[in-house]
Amino acid sequence: MGEILLHQAYPGLFTPVETGIFFARQLPPLRFGARQRVVRANEQVSQAVYLTDGYVGRYRTDQLGRRQFLALQIPGDFIDLPSYTLGHLDHDIDSFSTVTVRPLPHAAIRQLQENHPEYGNKLWRITLIDAAVQRYWVFRIGRLMGRARLANLFAEILVRHFARGLSGVDGCPLPINQTDLAEACGITPVHANRMMGELRAEGICDFAHGQLRVRHFERLVQVGQFEWDYLYLPPETDRALAALAGTAGSPPITHARHETGQL
Amino acid sequence: MGEILLHQAYPGLFTPVETGIFFARQLPPLRFGARQRVVRANEQVSQAVYLTDGYVGRYRTDQLGRRQFLALQIPGDFIDLPSYTLGHLDHDIDSFSTVTVRPLPHAAIRQLQENHPEYGNKLWRITLIDAAVQRYWVFRIGRLMGRARLANLFAEILVRHFARGLSGVDGCPLPINQTDLAEACGITPVHANRMMGELRAEGICDFAHGQLRVRHFERLVQVGQFEWDYLYLPPETDRALAALAGTAGSPPITHARHETGQL
DNA sequence: CGCGGAGTTGAACGCATTCAAGTCTTGTGG
DNA sequence: CCACAAGACTTGAATGCGTTCAACTCCGCG
């Protein structure tokens, strides 16, 4: 229930001072109950909301009204920054838990951009990482089988909490139910249930009462084939995770030797 | 083989004059053969490349080396704009066909941003639409079954060509093979083959020799449950598509009546 | 106490995968 | 010109992962 600050959510990107600058422009917080529409698709909005507390999910529905979650957002996510540039979203965002958001008027963003040209790029960066996360969801759902999909998603949620200092690697809050989880993984609730049973039986993790408890982070990462390079975490965080996962961590960034390929 | 220009690729966003401004900063074009690495993962780059001709695909591989395509890029896509802000990509980009790219040095982008503050937001917008496309891929792969997935992807590729004036709705180039297609849809090549056989038998579309031919756009859209709102196309294009698809088109953009929801 | 939502389990079905074989095309070299 | 190899596409058959339908338990709450 504590309000996560901008520099905590995006370490290395924003300083405490900048958090203050942004904070000063924010409108009073808005609170939503669980299972409410937080941002409506196709609705022109004039402010971007920052999720300071609680959990929300983006989704689209098919012709039969069945949901597919496109992303899960955790405290500290700037959830509808795209609306600043695009004006509206193409999908809905609903709350899972009670949430608190702080709206930042588009006009304020524009002003901040003018006074501090680098802020535009910082916000841009946030949306680029979101896009990278989106891409990884395609990989997860497209290539992994049921159990691995779940493990992989759990690992993502956990690591994203960890990177913000919101948890260790032994578990984190995830106030959603099994059906939501299934809709995030592109499987049925029944199957999600069975696969989670396996993960639990194998002593890897268990998920109940809105809490994810990870018994064996290393194996969670293995079973889920999880890599976190796509999260573009600060080097310290990456190293810490590598140590905890018993892996090499994200691959090193090399330098192009010359203009590549050619025919 | 003609080089698509910036204002043609992003109608409504860039003017011909701006195309010239960007063009003047671009480095000489680079050409790649088919099946080459165009952008390498985890490699620091100092320029963003604009795909003027040819087709490339983003992908990640699982532990067994099996690919999952994350996105397919067509002529006119600014393919590694994320590298400007992030410095490197977390995934590889390979060419399908022979391609031509025009590199724009990061330093040039920075200069352009300084001289024309709105350019930063325009490039940002491009990446936000890319992100929306990514999200839609999650929906496609997560919620649709084999045949619908293919139809939906075909519809996307077709509409993206159409929106740039690169084709009608009766077909477009797509110089990839069935295996690539399967890897983009998260199904096996064998299954992709069978489902495409069905689409062909139903007189909806057929895909061969690197060409997608759409016999019945309206039914393609229906079978694929395709909506194109996530592409954020100009209103004229949206209306034209709606007429051709025999549907209502993208939902109208409404205005928030007041600060939503609350508890 | 009874209701409803969430979680769990069983069994039948079916979409998709896997393995395998065969066709067709294209390009290469004898 | 033909033989052959390689790759892409096609098809059949067996297997299996995941869905669907259904029933039942558990728990919180009115």
Coordinates of C-alpha atoms (C1' of nucleotides) in Angstrom, one line a residue:
Chain A
M1 CA 0.0 0.0 0.0
G2 CA 3.0 2.3 0.0
E3 CA 3.2 4.5 -3.0
I4 CA 6.1 3.5 -5.2
L5 CA 8.1 6.5 -6.5
L6 CA 9.3 7.1 -10.0
H7 CA 13.0 6.7 -9.3
Q8 CA 12.3 3.5 -7.5
A9 CA 10.3 2.1 -10.3
Y10 CA 12.8 3.1 -13.0
P11 CA 16.2 2.9 -11.2
G12 CA 18.9 4.5 -13.2
L13 CA 16.4 6.4 -15.3
F14 CA 15.0 8.9 -12.9
T15 CA 16.5 10.5 -9.9
P16 CA 14.7 11.4 -6.7
V17 CA 14.8 15.0 -7.7
E18 CA 13.1 14.2 -11.0
T19 CA 10.5 12.2 -9.1
G20 CA 9.7 15.4 -7.3
I21 CA 9.5 17.4 -10.5
F22 CA 7.0 14.9 -11.9
F23 CA 5.2 14.5 -8.7
A24 CA 4.6 18.3 -8.6
R25 CA 2.7 18.1 -11.9
Q26 CA 0.6 15.2 -11.0
L27 CA -3.1 15.5 -10.2
P28 CA -4.5 14.1 -7.0
P29 CA -4.5 10.3 -6.9
L30 CA -7.5 8.4 -8.2
R31 CA -8.5 5.2 -6.6
F32 CA -10.3 2.3 -8.1
G33 CA -11.9 -0.8 -6.6
A34 CA -11.0 -4.3 -7.8
R35 CA -12.3 -5.4 -11.2
Q36 CA -12.9 -1.9 -12.5
R37 CA -12.2 -0.3 -15.8
V38 CA -9.2 1.9 -15.3
V39 CA -8.6 3.0 -18.9
R40 CA -11.2 2.5 -21.6
A41 CA -10.3 1.6 -25.2
N42 CA -11.1 4.2 -27.9
E43 CA -11.6 7.0 -25.5
Q44 CA -9.7 10.2 -26.0
V45 CA -7.8 11.0 -22.8
S46 CA -5.9 14.0 -21.7
Q47 CA -3.7 12.5 -19.1
A48 CA -1.3 9.6 -18.6
V49 CA -1.7 7.6 -15.5
Y50 CA 1.1 6.3 -13.3
L51 CA 0.2 3.2 -11.3
T52 CA 1.5 3.8 -7.8
D53 CA -0.3 1.0 -6.1
G54 CA -2.2 -2.1 -7.1
Y55 CA -2.3 -4.3 -10.2
V56 CA -4.0 -3.9 -13.5
G57 CA -4.2 -5.8 -16.8
R58 CA -4.5 -4.9 -20.5
Y59 CA -6.6 -7.2 -22.6
R60 CA -8.5 -7.6 -25.8
T61 CA -11.5 -9.9 -26.3
D62 CA -12.4 -12.2 -29.2
Q63 CA -15.8 -12.5 -30.9
L64 CA -17.1 -14.6 -28.1
G65 CA -16.0 -12.2 -25.5
R66 CA -13.2 -14.3 -24.2
R67 CA -10.3 -12.3 -22.9
Q68 CA -6.7 -12.4 -23.7
F69 CA -4.5 -10.4 -21.4
L70 CA -1.8 -8.5 -23.3
A71 CA 0.2 -7.3 -20.3
L72 CA 0.1 -7.3 -16.5
Q73 CA 1.1 -4.1 -14.9
I74 CA 2.5 -3.8 -11.4
P75 CA 3.0 -0.9 -9.0
G76 CA 5.4 1.6 -10.5
D77 CA 4.3 1.1 -14.1
F78 CA 3.5 4.2 -16.2
I79 CA 0.4 2.5 -17.7
D80 CA -1.0 4.7 -20.4
L81 CA 1.9 6.8 -21.5
P82 CA 1.0 5.8 -25.1
S83 CA -2.0 7.9 -24.8
Y84 CA 0.1 11.0 -24.6
T85 CA 1.2 10.6 -28.2
L86 CA -1.6 8.4 -29.6
G87 CA -4.5 10.1 -27.9
H88 CA -6.3 6.9 -27.0
L89 CA -5.7 3.2 -26.4
D90 CA -6.9 0.3 -28.6
H91 CA -7.5 -1.9 -25.6
D92 CA -9.0 -1.8 -22.2
I93 CA -7.2 -1.8 -18.9
D94 CA -8.9 -3.3 -15.8
S95 CA -7.9 -3.4 -12.2
F96 CA -7.3 -6.7 -10.5
S97 CA -7.0 -5.3 -7.0
T98 CA -7.8 -1.9 -5.6
V99 CA -5.4 0.5 -7.3
T100 CA -4.2 4.0 -6.9
V101 CA -3.1 5.9 -10.0
R102 CA -1.6 9.4 -10.3
P103 CA -2.7 11.2 -13.4
L104 CA -0.2 13.4 -15.2
P105 CA -1.9 15.7 -17.7
H106 CA -0.6 15.5 -21.2
A107 CA -0.1 19.3 -21.1
A108 CA 2.2 18.8 -18.1
I109 CA 4.2 16.2 -20.0
R110 CA 4.5 18.6 -22.9
Q111 CA 5.8 21.3 -20.6
L112 CA 8.3 19.0 -18.9
Q113 CA 9.5 18.0 -22.4
E114 CA 10.1 21.6 -23.3
N115 CA 11.9 22.6 -20.1
H116 CA 13.9 19.4 -20.0
P117 CA 14.3 17.9 -23.5
E118 CA 15.8 14.7 -22.0
Y119 CA 12.6 13.9 -20.2
G120 CA 10.8 13.1 -23.5
N121 CA 13.5 10.5 -24.2
K122 CA 13.2 9.0 -20.7
L123 CA 9.5 8.5 -21.1
W124 CA 10.1 7.2 -24.6
R125 CA 12.5 4.7 -23.1
I126 CA 9.8 3.5 -20.7
T127 CA 7.5 2.7 -23.6
L128 CA 10.3 1.0 -25.5
I129 CA 10.8 -1.4 -22.6
D130 CA 7.1 -2.0 -22.5
A131 CA 7.3 -2.9 -26.1
A132 CA 10.2 -5.3 -25.4
V133 CA 8.1 -6.9 -22.7
Q134 CA 5.2 -7.3 -25.2
R135 CA 7.5 -9.0 -27.7
Y136 CA 8.6 -11.4 -25.0
W137 CA 5.0 -12.3 -24.4
V138 CA 4.8 -13.3 -28.0
F139 CA 7.7 -15.6 -27.5
R140 CA 6.3 -17.1 -24.3
I141 CA 2.9 -17.8 -25.7
G142 CA 4.1 -18.8 -29.2
R143 CA 6.9 -21.1 -28.2
L144 CA 6.5 -22.5 -24.7
M145 CA 4.1 -25.2 -23.5
G146 CA 1.7 -24.8 -20.7
R147 CA 3.9 -25.5 -17.7
A148 CA 6.8 -23.5 -19.1
R149 CA 4.5 -20.6 -20.0
L150 CA 3.3 -20.4 -16.4
A151 CA 6.8 -20.7 -15.0
N152 CA 8.0 -18.1 -17.4
L153 CA 5.3 -15.6 -16.6
F154 CA 5.8 -16.1 -12.9
A155 CA 9.5 -15.5 -13.4
E156 CA 8.8 -12.2 -15.2
I157 CA 6.4 -11.0 -12.6
L158 CA 8.8 -11.9 -9.8
V159 CA 11.8 -10.3 -11.5
R160 CA 9.9 -7.1 -12.2
H161 CA 9.1 -6.9 -8.6
F162 CA 12.6 -7.7 -7.6
A163 CA 14.1 -5.0 -9.9
R164 CA 12.0 -2.4 -8.1
G165 CA 12.9 -3.6 -4.7
L166 CA 9.4 -4.8 -4.1
S167 CA 10.3 -8.3 -3.3
G168 CA 13.1 -10.9 -3.1
V169 CA 13.1 -13.8 -5.4
D170 CA 11.2 -15.9 -3.0
G171 CA 7.8 -14.6 -4.0
C172 CA 5.7 -11.5 -4.6
P173 CA 2.1 -10.4 -4.6
L174 CA 0.1 -11.2 -7.6
P175 CA -3.5 -10.5 -6.7
I176 CA -5.2 -12.3 -9.6
N177 CA -7.0 -15.6 -9.8
Q178 CA -6.3 -18.7 -11.8
T179 CA -8.6 -17.7 -14.6
D180 CA -6.8 -14.4 -15.1
L181 CA -3.6 -16.3 -15.1
A182 CA -4.9 -18.6 -17.8
E183 CA -6.1 -15.7 -19.9
A184 CA -2.6 -14.2 -19.6
C185 CA -1.0 -17.4 -20.8
G186 CA -3.4 -18.3 -23.6
I187 CA -4.5 -21.5 -22.0
T188 CA -7.7 -22.6 -20.2
P189 CA -8.2 -22.2 -16.5
V190 CA -8.4 -26.0 -16.1
H191 CA -5.1 -26.5 -17.7
A192 CA -3.5 -23.7 -15.8
N193 CA -4.7 -25.3 -12.7
R194 CA -3.2 -28.7 -13.6
M195 CA 0.1 -27.2 -14.7
M196 CA 0.4 -25.2 -11.5
G197 CA -0.3 -28.3 -9.6
E198 CA 2.8 -29.8 -11.3
L199 CA 5.0 -26.8 -10.5
R200 CA 3.8 -27.1 -6.9
A201 CA 4.4 -30.8 -6.7
E202 CA 7.9 -30.3 -8.1
G203 CA 8.6 -27.9 -5.4
I204 CA 9.2 -25.0 -7.7
C205 CA 6.6 -22.5 -6.8
D206 CA 3.0 -22.1 -5.7
F207 CA 0.4 -19.5 -6.3
A208 CA -2.5 -19.0 -4.0
H209 CA -4.4 -16.3 -2.3
G210 CA -3.0 -13.6 -4.6
Q211 CA 0.6 -14.5 -3.6
L212 CA 3.2 -16.1 -5.7
R213 CA 5.7 -18.1 -3.6
V214 CA 8.8 -19.3 -5.2
R215 CA 10.5 -22.2 -3.6
H216 CA 13.3 -22.6 -6.1
F217 CA 14.0 -19.6 -8.2
E218 CA 16.8 -21.3 -10.1
R219 CA 14.5 -24.1 -11.3
L220 CA 11.7 -21.7 -12.0
V221 CA 14.0 -19.9 -14.4
Q222 CA 15.1 -23.2 -16.0
V223 CA 11.7 -24.7 -16.4
G224 CA 10.3 -21.4 -17.8
Q225 CA 13.4 -20.9 -20.0
F226 CA 13.3 -17.4 -18.6
E227 CA 15.8 -14.7 -19.6
W228 CA 15.4 -11.2 -18.4
D229 CA 17.6 -9.4 -21.0
Y230 CA 14.4 -7.9 -22.5
L231 CA 13.7 -6.0 -19.3
Y232 CA 16.8 -3.8 -19.8
L233 CA 17.6 -3.8 -16.1
P234 CA 20.5 -1.9 -14.6
P235 CA 23.8 -3.9 -14.6
E236 CA 23.7 -4.4 -10.8
T237 CA 20.3 -5.9 -10.9
D238 CA 21.2 -8.1 -13.7
R239 CA 24.2 -9.4 -11.8
A240 CA 22.2 -9.9 -8.7
L241 CA 19.7 -12.0 -10.6
A242 CA 22.4 -14.0 -12.3
A243 CA 23.8 -15.0 -9.0
L244 CA 20.4 -15.9 -7.6
A245 CA 19.5 -17.9 -10.7
G246 CA 22.8 -19.6 -11.1
T247 CA 23.2 -18.5 -14.7
A248 CA 25.4 -16.3 -16.7
G249 CA 22.9 -13.4 -16.7
S250 CA 22.1 -11.3 -19.7
P251 CA 24.6 -11.7 -22.5
P252 CA 27.2 -8.9 -22.6
I253 CA 26.7 -6.0 -24.9
T254 CA 29.2 -6.2 -27.7
H255 CA 30.2 -3.5 -30.1
A256 CA 29.5 -3.8 -33.8
R257 CA 32.8 -4.5 -35.5
H258 CA 31.8 -2.7 -38.6
E259 CA 28.9 -2.1 -40.9
T260 CA 27.4 -5.5 -40.9
G261 CA 26.4 -8.2 -43.3
Q262 CA 26.1 -6.9 -46.8
L263 CA 25.2 -9.2 -49.5
Chain B
M1 CA 12.1 -2.5 -55.6
G2 CA 11.2 1.2 -55.4
E3 CA 12.3 2.9 -52.3
I4 CA 9.4 3.7 -50.1
L5 CA 9.6 7.2 -48.6
L6 CA 9.0 8.2 -45.0
H7 CA 5.8 10.2 -45.7
Q8 CA 4.4 7.3 -47.7
A9 CA 5.1 4.8 -44.9
Y10 CA 3.7 7.0 -42.2
P11 CA 1.0 9.1 -43.9
G12 CA -0.3 11.9 -41.7
L13 CA 2.8 11.8 -39.6
F14 CA 5.5 13.0 -41.9
T15 CA 5.4 15.4 -44.8
P16 CA 7.4 15.1 -48.0
V17 CA 9.5 18.0 -46.8
E18 CA 10.3 16.1 -43.6
T19 CA 11.1 13.0 -45.6
G20 CA 13.7 15.2 -47.3
I21 CA 15.1 16.5 -44.0
F22 CA 15.5 12.9 -42.7
F23 CA 16.8 11.7 -46.0
A24 CA 19.6 14.3 -46.0
R25 CA 20.9 12.8 -42.7
Q26 CA 20.8 9.2 -43.7
L27 CA 23.9 7.3 -44.6
P28 CA 24.3 5.5 -47.9
P29 CA 21.9 2.5 -48.2
L30 CA 23.1 -0.9 -47.0
R31 CA 22.0 -4.0 -48.9
F32 CA 21.6 -7.5 -47.5
G33 CA 21.0 -10.8 -49.2
A34 CA 18.1 -13.0 -48.2
R35 CA 18.5 -14.8 -44.9
Q36 CA 21.1 -12.5 -43.4
R37 CA 21.4 -11.0 -40.0
V38 CA 20.4 -7.4 -40.3
V39 CA 20.5 -6.4 -36.6
R40 CA 22.2 -8.5 -34.0
A41 CA 20.9 -8.9 -30.5
N42 CA 23.0 -7.4 -27.7
E43 CA 25.2 -5.4 -30.0
Q44 CA 25.6 -1.7 -29.3
V45 CA 24.7 0.2 -32.4
S46 CA 25.0 3.9 -33.2
Q47 CA 22.4 4.2 -35.9
A48 CA 18.8 3.3 -36.5
V49 CA 17.9 1.7 -39.7
Y50 CA 14.9 2.4 -41.9
L51 CA 13.8 -0.5 -44.1
T52 CA 13.2 1.0 -47.5
D53 CA 12.9 -2.2 -49.4
G54 CA 12.5 -5.9 -48.6
Y55 CA 11.2 -7.9 -45.6
V56 CA 12.8 -8.8 -42.3
G57 CA 11.6 -10.6 -39.2
R58 CA 12.4 -10.2 -35.5
Y59 CA 12.7 -13.4 -33.5
R60 CA 13.8 -15.1 -30.3
T61 CA 14.8 -18.8 -30.0
D62 CA 14.0 -21.2 -27.3
Q63 CA 16.5 -23.6 -25.6
L64 CA 16.3 -26.0 -28.6
G65 CA 17.0 -23.3 -31.0
R66 CA 13.4 -23.2 -32.4
R67 CA 12.5 -19.7 -33.5
Q68 CA 9.5 -17.6 -32.6
F69 CA 9.0 -14.6 -34.8
L70 CA 8.0 -11.6 -32.8
A71 CA 7.2 -9.3 -35.7
L72 CA 7.4 -9.1 -39.4
Q73 CA 8.6 -5.8 -40.9
I74 CA 7.7 -4.6 -44.3
P75 CA 9.1 -1.9 -46.5
G76 CA 8.7 1.5 -44.8
D77 CA 9.2 0.2 -41.3
F78 CA 11.7 2.0 -39.1
I79 CA 13.1 -1.2 -37.7
D80 CA 15.5 -0.4 -35.0
L81 CA 14.5 2.9 -33.7
P82 CA 14.4 1.4 -30.2
S83 CA 18.2 1.2 -30.4
Y84 CA 18.4 5.0 -30.3
T85 CA 17.1 5.1 -26.8
L86 CA 18.0 1.6 -25.6
G87 CA 21.4 1.3 -27.2
H88 CA 20.9 -2.3 -28.3
L89 CA 18.2 -4.8 -29.1
D90 CA 17.3 -7.9 -27.1
H91 CA 16.5 -10.0 -30.2
D92 CA 17.9 -10.6 -33.7
I93 CA 16.5 -9.3 -36.9
D94 CA 17.0 -11.4 -40.1
S95 CA 16.1 -10.7 -43.7
F96 CA 13.7 -12.8 -45.6
S97 CA 14.4 -11.3 -49.0
T98 CA 17.1 -9.1 -50.2
V99 CA 16.7 -5.8 -48.4
T100 CA 17.8 -2.3 -48.5
V101 CA 18.1 -0.3 -45.3
R102 CA 19.0 3.3 -44.8
P103 CA 20.9 4.0 -41.6
L104 CA 20.2 7.1 -39.7
P105 CA 23.0 7.8 -37.1
H106 CA 21.8 8.3 -33.6
A107 CA 23.6 11.5 -33.5
A108 CA 21.6 12.8 -36.4
I109 CA 18.4 11.9 -34.6
R110 CA 19.5 13.8 -31.6
Q111 CA 20.3 16.8 -33.7
L112 CA 16.9 16.6 -35.5
Q113 CA 15.3 16.4 -32.1
E114 CA 17.0 19.5 -31.0
N115 CA 16.2 21.5 -34.0
H116 CA 12.6 20.2 -34.3
P117 CA 11.3 19.1 -30.9
E118 CA 8.3 17.6 -32.5
Y119 CA 10.3 15.0 -34.4
G120 CA 11.2 13.2 -31.2
N121 CA 7.5 12.7 -30.6
K122 CA 6.9 11.6 -34.1
L123 CA 9.5 8.9 -33.8
W124 CA 8.1 8.0 -30.4
R125 CA 4.8 7.6 -32.0
I126 CA 6.2 5.1 -34.5
T127 CA 7.5 3.0 -31.7
L128 CA 4.2 3.2 -29.8
I129 CA 2.4 1.8 -32.8
D130 CA 4.9 -1.0 -33.1
A131 CA 4.2 -1.8 -29.5
A132 CA 0.5 -1.9 -30.2
V133 CA 1.2 -4.3 -33.0
Q134 CA 3.2 -6.4 -30.6
R135 CA 0.2 -6.5 -28.2
Y136 CA -2.0 -7.6 -31.0
W137 CA 0.3 -10.4 -31.8
V138 CA -0.2 -11.6 -28.2
F139 CA -3.9 -11.6 -28.8
R140 CA -3.6 -13.4 -32.1
I141 CA -1.4 -16.2 -30.7
G142 CA -3.0 -16.4 -27.4
R143 CA -6.7 -16.5 -28.3
L144 CA -7.1 -17.6 -31.9
M145 CA -6.9 -21.1 -33.3
G146 CA -4.7 -22.2 -36.2
R147 CA -6.8 -21.2 -39.1
A148 CA -7.9 -17.9 -37.6
R149 CA -4.3 -17.1 -36.6
L150 CA -3.2 -17.4 -40.1
A151 CA -6.1 -15.5 -41.5
N152 CA -5.5 -12.8 -39.0
L153 CA -1.8 -12.5 -39.7
F154 CA -2.5 -12.4 -43.4
A155 CA -5.0 -9.7 -42.8
E156 CA -2.5 -7.7 -40.8
I157 CA 0.2 -7.9 -43.4
L158 CA -2.2 -7.0 -46.2
V159 CA -3.7 -4.0 -44.4
R160 CA -0.3 -2.7 -43.5
H161 CA 0.7 -2.8 -47.2
F162 CA -2.6 -1.3 -48.1
A163 CA -2.2 1.6 -45.7
R164 CA 1.0 2.5 -47.4
G165 CA -0.4 2.3 -50.9
L166 CA 1.8 -0.8 -51.5
S167 CA -1.1 -3.0 -52.5
G168 CA -4.8 -3.3 -52.8
V169 CA -6.7 -5.7 -50.6
D170 CA -6.4 -8.5 -53.2
G171 CA -2.9 -9.5 -52.2
C172 CA 0.6 -8.3 -51.5
P173 CA 4.1 -9.7 -51.5
L174 CA 5.1 -11.8 -48.5
P175 CA 8.4 -13.4 -49.5
I176 CA 8.6 -15.9 -46.7
N177 CA 8.1 -19.7 -46.6
Q178 CA 5.5 -21.8 -44.8
T179 CA 8.0 -22.6 -42.0
D180 CA 8.5 -18.9 -41.3
L181 CA 4.8 -18.4 -41.3
A182 CA 4.4 -21.2 -38.8
E183 CA 7.1 -19.7 -36.6
A184 CA 5.2 -16.4 -36.7
C185 CA 2.0 -18.0 -35.7
G186 CA 3.3 -20.3 -33.0
I187 CA 2.2 -23.5 -34.8
T188 CA 4.1 -26.2 -36.7
P189 CA 4.8 -26.0 -40.4
V190 CA 2.7 -29.1 -41.0
H191 CA -0.3 -27.5 -39.3
A192 CA 0.2 -24.2 -41.1
N193 CA 0.2 -26.1 -44.3
R194 CA -3.0 -27.8 -43.6
M195 CA -4.8 -24.7 -42.3
M196 CA -3.7 -22.8 -45.4
G197 CA -5.1 -25.6 -47.5
E198 CA -8.4 -25.0 -45.8
L199 CA -8.3 -21.2 -46.4
R200 CA -7.5 -21.9 -50.0
A201 CA -10.2 -24.5 -50.4
E202 CA -12.7 -22.1 -48.9
G203 CA -11.8 -19.5 -51.5
I204 CA -10.5 -17.0 -49.0
C205 CA -6.9 -16.6 -49.8
D206 CA -3.8 -18.5 -50.9
F207 CA -0.2 -18.0 -50.2
A208 CA 2.5 -19.3 -52.5
H209 CA 5.7 -18.2 -54.2
G210 CA 6.2 -15.4 -51.7
Q211 CA 2.8 -13.8 -52.7
L212 CA -0.3 -13.6 -50.7
R213 CA -3.4 -13.5 -52.8
V214 CA -6.6 -12.6 -51.2
R215 CA -9.7 -13.8 -53.0
H216 CA -12.2 -12.6 -50.5
F217 CA -11.0 -9.9 -48.1
E218 CA -14.3 -9.7 -46.2
R219 CA -14.2 -13.3 -45.3
L220 CA -10.5 -13.2 -44.5
V221 CA -11.3 -10.5 -41.9
Q222 CA -14.2 -12.5 -40.5
V223 CA -12.4 -15.8 -40.3
G224 CA -9.4 -14.1 -38.7
Q225 CA -11.5 -11.9 -36.4
F226 CA -9.3 -9.1 -37.6
E227 CA -9.6 -5.6 -36.4
W228 CA -7.2 -2.9 -37.5
D229 CA -7.8 -0.3 -34.8
Y230 CA -4.5 -1.2 -33.2
L231 CA -2.6 0.1 -36.3
Y232 CA -3.8 3.7 -35.7
L233 CA -4.4 4.3 -39.3
P234 CA -5.5 7.7 -40.7
P235 CA -9.3 8.1 -40.8
E236 CA -9.5 7.9 -44.6
T237 CA -7.6 4.6 -44.6
D238 CA -9.8 3.3 -41.9
R239 CA -13.0 4.2 -43.8
A240 CA -11.7 2.7 -47.0
L241 CA -10.9 -0.5 -45.3
A242 CA -14.3 -0.6 -43.6
A243 CA -16.0 -0.3 -46.9
L244 CA -13.9 -3.1 -48.4
A245 CA -14.3 -5.3 -45.4
G246 CA -18.0 -4.7 -45.1
T247 CA -17.7 -3.8 -41.5
A248 CA -18.1 -0.8 -39.3
G249 CA -14.4 0.0 -39.2
S250 CA -12.6 0.9 -36.1
P251 CA -14.8 2.1 -33.3
P252 CA -15.2 5.8 -33.0
I253 CA -13.1 7.7 -30.5
T254 CA -15.2 8.9 -27.7
H255 CA -14.4 11.5 -25.1
A256 CA -14.1 10.7 -21.5
R257 CA -17.2 12.0 -19.8
H258 CA -15.4 12.6 -16.6
E259 CA -12.7 11.2 -14.4
T260 CA -13.7 7.6 -14.6
G261 CA -14.6 4.8 -12.3
Q262 CA -13.5 5.5 -8.8
L263 CA -14.3 3.0 -6.2
Chain C
dC1 C1' -27.1 -22.1 7.0
dG2 C1' -26.8 -21.5 2.3
dC3 C1' -25.1 -19.1 -1.5
dG4 C1' -21.4 -18.0 -4.9
dG5 C1' -16.8 -17.7 -6.4
dA6 C1' -12.5 -20.0 -6.8
dG7 C1' -10.0 -24.0 -7.0
dT8 C1' -9.6 -29.1 -8.0
dT9 C1' -10.3 -33.4 -10.4
dG10 C1' -12.1 -37.0 -13.9
dA11 C1' -13.1 -38.4 -18.5
dA12 C1' -14.0 -37.7 -23.4
dC13 C1' -12.9 -35.3 -27.2
dG14 C1' -10.2 -32.7 -30.6
dC15 C1' -6.8 -29.6 -32.3
dA16 C1' -2.1 -29.7 -33.1
dT17 C1' 2.3 -32.1 -33.0
dT18 C1' 5.4 -35.5 -34.5
dC19 C1' 7.3 -38.8 -37.5
dA20 C1' 7.4 -40.3 -41.9
dA21 C1' 7.0 -40.7 -46.7
dG22 C1' 6.3 -38.7 -51.0
dT23 C1' 5.8 -34.9 -54.6
dC24 C1' 7.3 -30.9 -56.9
dT25 C1' 10.4 -27.4 -58.1
dT26 C1' 14.8 -25.4 -58.8
dG27 C1' 19.5 -25.2 -59.5
dT28 C1' 23.8 -27.7 -60.3
dG29 C1' 26.9 -30.6 -62.6
dG30 C1' 27.9 -34.5 -65.6
Chain D
dC1 C1' 19.8 -32.9 -71.9
dC2 C1' 19.4 -35.6 -68.1
dA3 C1' 20.7 -37.0 -63.2
dC4 C1' 20.8 -35.7 -58.9
dA5 C1' 20.5 -33.1 -54.7
dA6 C1' 18.3 -29.7 -51.8
dG7 C1' 14.6 -27.3 -50.2
dA8 C1' 9.8 -26.3 -50.0
dC9 C1' 5.4 -28.1 -50.0
dT10 C1' 2.0 -31.9 -49.3
dT11 C1' -0.2 -35.7 -47.2
dG12 C1' -1.1 -39.8 -43.9
dA13 C1' -1.2 -41.8 -39.5
dA14 C1' -0.2 -42.1 -34.5
dT15 C1' 0.4 -39.7 -30.5
dG16 C1' -0.4 -36.2 -27.0
dC17 C1' -1.2 -31.7 -25.1
dG18 C1' -4.8 -29.0 -24.1
dT19 C1' -9.9 -28.2 -24.2
dT20 C1' -14.4 -29.1 -22.9
dC21 C1' -17.9 -30.6 -20.0
dA22 C1' -19.1 -31.9 -15.6
dA23 C1' -19.0 -32.7 -10.9
dC24 C1' -17.3 -31.8 -6.5
dT25 C1' -14.7 -29.5 -2.6
dC26 C1' -13.4 -25.6 -0.1
dC27 C1' -13.9 -21.2 1.8
dG28 C1' -15.6 -16.6 2.8
dC29 C1' -19.6 -14.1 3.5
dG30 C1' -24.4 -12.6 4.1

